[in-house]
Coordinates of C-alpha atoms in Angstrom, one line a residue:
X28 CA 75.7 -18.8 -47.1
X29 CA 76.1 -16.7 -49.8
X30 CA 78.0 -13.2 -50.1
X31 CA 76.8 -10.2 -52.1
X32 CA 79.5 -10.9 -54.5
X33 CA 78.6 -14.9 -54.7
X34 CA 81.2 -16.2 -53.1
X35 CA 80.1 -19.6 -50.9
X36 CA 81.1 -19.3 -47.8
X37 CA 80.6 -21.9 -45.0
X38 CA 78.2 -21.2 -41.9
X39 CA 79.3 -24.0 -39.8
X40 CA 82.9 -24.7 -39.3
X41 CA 83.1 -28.5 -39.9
X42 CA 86.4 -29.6 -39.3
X43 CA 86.5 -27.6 -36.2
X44 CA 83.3 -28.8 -35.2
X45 CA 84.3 -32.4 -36.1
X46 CA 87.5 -32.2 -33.8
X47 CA 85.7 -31.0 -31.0
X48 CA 83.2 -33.7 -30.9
X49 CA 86.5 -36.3 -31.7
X50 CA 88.7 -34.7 -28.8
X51 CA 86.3 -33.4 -26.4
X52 CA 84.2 -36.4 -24.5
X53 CA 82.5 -34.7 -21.3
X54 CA 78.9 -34.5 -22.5
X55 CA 78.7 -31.6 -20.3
X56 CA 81.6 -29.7 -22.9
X57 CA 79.8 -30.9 -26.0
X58 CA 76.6 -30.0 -25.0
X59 CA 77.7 -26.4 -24.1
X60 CA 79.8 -26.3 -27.7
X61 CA 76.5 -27.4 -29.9
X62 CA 74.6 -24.8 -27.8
X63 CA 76.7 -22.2 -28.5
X64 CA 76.8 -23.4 -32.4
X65 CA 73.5 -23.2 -32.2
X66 CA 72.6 -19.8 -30.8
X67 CA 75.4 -17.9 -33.1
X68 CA 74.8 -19.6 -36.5
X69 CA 70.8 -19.8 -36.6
X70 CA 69.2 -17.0 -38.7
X71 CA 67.1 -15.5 -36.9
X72 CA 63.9 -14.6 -39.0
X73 CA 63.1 -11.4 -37.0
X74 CA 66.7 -9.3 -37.7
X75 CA 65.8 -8.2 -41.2
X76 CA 66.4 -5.1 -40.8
X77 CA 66.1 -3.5 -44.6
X78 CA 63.7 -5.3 -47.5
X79 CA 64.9 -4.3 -50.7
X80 CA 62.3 -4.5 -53.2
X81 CA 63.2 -3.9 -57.0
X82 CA 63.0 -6.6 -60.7
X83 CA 65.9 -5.4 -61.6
X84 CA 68.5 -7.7 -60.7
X85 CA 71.3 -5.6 -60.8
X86 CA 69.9 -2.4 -58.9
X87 CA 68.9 -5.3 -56.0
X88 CA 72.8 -6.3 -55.9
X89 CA 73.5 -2.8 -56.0
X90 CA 71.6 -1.3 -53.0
X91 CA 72.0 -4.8 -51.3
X92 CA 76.1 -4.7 -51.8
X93 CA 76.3 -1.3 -50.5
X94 CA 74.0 -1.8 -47.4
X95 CA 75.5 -5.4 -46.9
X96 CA 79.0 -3.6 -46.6
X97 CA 78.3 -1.0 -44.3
X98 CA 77.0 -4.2 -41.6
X99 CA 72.8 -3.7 -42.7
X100 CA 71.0 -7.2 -42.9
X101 CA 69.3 -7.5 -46.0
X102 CA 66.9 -9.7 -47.5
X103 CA 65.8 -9.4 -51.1
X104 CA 62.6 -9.5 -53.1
X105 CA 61.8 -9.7 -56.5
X106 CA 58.6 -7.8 -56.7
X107 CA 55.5 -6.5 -54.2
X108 CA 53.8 -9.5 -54.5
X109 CA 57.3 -12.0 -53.6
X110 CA 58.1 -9.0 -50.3
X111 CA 54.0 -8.8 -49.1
X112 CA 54.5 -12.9 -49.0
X113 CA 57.8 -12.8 -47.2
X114 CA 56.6 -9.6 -44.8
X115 CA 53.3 -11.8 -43.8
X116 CA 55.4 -15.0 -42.8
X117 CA 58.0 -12.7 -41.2
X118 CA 58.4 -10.4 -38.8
X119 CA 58.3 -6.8 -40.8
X120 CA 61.7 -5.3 -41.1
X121 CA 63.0 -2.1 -39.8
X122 CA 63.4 -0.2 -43.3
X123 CA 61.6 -1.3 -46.8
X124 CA 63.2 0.1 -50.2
X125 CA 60.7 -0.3 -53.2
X126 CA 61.1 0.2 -56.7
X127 CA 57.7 1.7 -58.0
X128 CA 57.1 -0.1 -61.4
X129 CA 57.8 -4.4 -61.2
X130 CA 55.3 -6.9 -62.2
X131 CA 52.5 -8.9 -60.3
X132 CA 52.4 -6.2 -57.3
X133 CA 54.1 -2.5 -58.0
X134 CA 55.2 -0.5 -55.3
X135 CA 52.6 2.1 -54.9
X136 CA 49.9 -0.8 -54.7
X137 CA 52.8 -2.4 -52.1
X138 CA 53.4 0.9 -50.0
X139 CA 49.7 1.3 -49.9
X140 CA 49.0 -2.9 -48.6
X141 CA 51.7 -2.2 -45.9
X142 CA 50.0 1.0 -44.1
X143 CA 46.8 -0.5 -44.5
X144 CA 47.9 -3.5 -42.3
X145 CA 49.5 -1.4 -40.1
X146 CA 53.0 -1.5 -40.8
X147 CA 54.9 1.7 -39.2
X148 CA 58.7 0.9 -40.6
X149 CA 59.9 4.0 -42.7
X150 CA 59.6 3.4 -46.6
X151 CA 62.5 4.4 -49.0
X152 CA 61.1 4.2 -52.6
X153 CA 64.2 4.0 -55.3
X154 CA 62.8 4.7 -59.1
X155 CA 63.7 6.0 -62.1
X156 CA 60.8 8.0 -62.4
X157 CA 61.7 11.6 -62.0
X158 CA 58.4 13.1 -61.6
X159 CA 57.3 15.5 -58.7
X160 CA 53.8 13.9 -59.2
X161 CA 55.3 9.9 -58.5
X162 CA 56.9 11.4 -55.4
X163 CA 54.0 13.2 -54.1
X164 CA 51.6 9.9 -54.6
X165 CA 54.3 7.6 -52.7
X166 CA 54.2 10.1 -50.2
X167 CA 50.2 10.4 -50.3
X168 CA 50.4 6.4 -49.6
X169 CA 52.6 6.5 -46.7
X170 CA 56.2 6.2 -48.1
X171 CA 58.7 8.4 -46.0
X172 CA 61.2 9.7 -48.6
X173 CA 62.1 8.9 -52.5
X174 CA 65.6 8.7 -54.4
X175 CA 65.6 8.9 -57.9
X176 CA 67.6 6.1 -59.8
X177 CA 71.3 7.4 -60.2
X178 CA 71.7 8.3 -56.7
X179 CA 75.5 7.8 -55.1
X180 CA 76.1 4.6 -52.9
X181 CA 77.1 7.6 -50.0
X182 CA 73.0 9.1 -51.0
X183 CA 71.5 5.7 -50.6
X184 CA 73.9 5.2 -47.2
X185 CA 72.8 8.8 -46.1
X186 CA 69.3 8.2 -46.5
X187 CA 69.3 5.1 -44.8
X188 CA 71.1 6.2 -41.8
X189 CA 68.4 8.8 -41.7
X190 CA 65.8 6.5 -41.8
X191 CA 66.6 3.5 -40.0
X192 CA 65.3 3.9 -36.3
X193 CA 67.7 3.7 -33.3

């Protein structure tokens, strides 16, 4: 797997794993380790819990290293059209956090393609755009709050705590 900061690290233990199926030789033990293995290193495709949403690779590391820190499962996307695709083959998460302006599918026309389908998870949208009028029409589409761009990691946390249901 890979950390926020890009550091590799390993899912599976192998040389533990390796030893137990050298040392251990009752199926019974074996087959209760691999279960185990099993159940606690599969991703699960229905915990996203927040969908960041933003081109900008470096804001995406950003709120993704903050919320990754404080325990949040995050999954990334590079634009509308890349997080519609990923929330149609998944299960929708708890939280999404859109940028407004990104190419092939901004996140107005994105906020707006979630409600219609019936998605009730609170929308965050992040932008740089500091216009009452931008937040107004996120707000008109269904988003639940707005943070302009050079908000505070303790903002973003604040708002999300606020937002993420129980």
């Amino acid at each position: 797997s890979l950390m926020p900061t890009g550091k590799l690290i390993p899912v599976i233990d192998t040389i533990s794993l390796t030893e137990v199926l050298i040392t251990k030789q009752s199926s019974d033990i074996l087959t209760t380790a691999i279960a185990e293995l099993d159940t606690t290193t599969r991703p699960n495709r229905a915990t996203c819990q927040i969908l960041v949403v933003d081109d900008a690779a470096l804001m995406r590391r950003r709120i993704e290293g903050s919320l990754t820190s404080q325990g949040y499962d995050v999954r990334t996307c590079n634009d509308g059209l890349e997080a519609f695709e990923w929330m149609q083959a998944n299960e929708p998460p708890l939280l999404l956090i859109t940028d407004i302006e990104m190419p092939r599918m901004d996140g107005l026309t994105l906020i707006d393609r979630c409600r219609q389908l019936g998605y009730t998870m609170p929308i965050l949208v992040i932008s740089s755009r500091l216009a009452e009028e931008w937040s107004r029409e996120t707000n008109r589409l269904g988003a639940t709050d707005f943070l302009t761009k050079g908000f505070t990691t303790p903002e973003l946390l604040n708002k999300v705590a606020e937002l993420m249901p129980n």
